[in-house]
Coordinates of C-alpha atoms in Angstrom, one line a residue:
X1 CA 9.8 6.9 0.8
X2 CA 6.9 5.8 3.1
X3 CA 4.0 7.4 1.0
X4 CA 5.5 5.6 -2.0
X5 CA 4.6 2.1 -0.3
X6 CA 1.1 1.8 -0.8
X7 CA 1.1 2.6 -4.2
X8 CA 3.9 0.0 -4.7
X9 CA 1.4 -2.5 -2.6
X10 CA -1.3 -1.4 -5.0
X11 CA 0.8 -2.1 -7.8
X12 CA 2.3 -5.3 -7.1
X13 CA -0.9 -6.4 -5.7
X14 CA -2.6 -5.7 -9.6
X15 CA 0.9 -7.4 -11.3
X16 CA 0.5 -10.6 -8.9
X17 CA -3.2 -10.5 -9.8
X18 CA -2.7 -10.6 -13.5
X19 CA 0.1 -12.4 -13.4
X20 CA -2.7 -15.0 -12.1
X21 CA -5.1 -14.3 -14.9
X22 CA -7.4 -12.4 -12.5
X23 CA -7.5 -9.3 -14.9
X24 CA -11.2 -8.3 -13.7
X25 CA -10.4 -8.2 -10.3
X26 CA -6.8 -6.3 -10.8
X27 CA -8.7 -4.1 -12.9
X28 CA -11.1 -3.6 -10.0
X29 CA -8.6 -3.2 -7.7
X30 CA -6.8 -0.5 -9.9
X31 CA -10.2 1.8 -10.4
X32 CA -10.9 1.3 -6.6
X33 CA -7.4 2.7 -5.6
X34 CA -7.8 5.3 -8.4
X35 CA -11.3 6.6 -7.0
X36 CA -9.7 6.7 -3.6
X37 CA -6.8 8.7 -4.6
X38 CA -9.0 11.2 -6.6
X39 CA -11.4 11.5 -3.5
X40 CA -8.9 12.2 -1.0
X41 CA -7.7 14.6 -3.7
X42 CA -10.5 16.4 -4.5
X43 CA -12.7 16.3 -0.9
X44 CA -12.6 19.7 0.4
X45 CA -9.6 19.8 3.5
X46 CA -10.6 19.4 7.2
X47 CA -10.7 22.7 9.4
X48 CA -7.8 22.4 11.7
X49 CA -8.9 25.4 14.0
X50 CA -13.2 24.7 15.4
X51 CA -14.8 27.3 16.9
X52 CA -15.9 27.5 20.2

């Protein structure tokens, strides 16, 4: 449930902006969220162990 909360918050924000007829801002928020999700999925994983 904890991982679902940011998704629901962004969805709620986009729906609210759309209802307020701020569809351009809602689209910007949606695309920014999508870009962030793709970046966190594609970026190289950080190494846990660092050579000394």
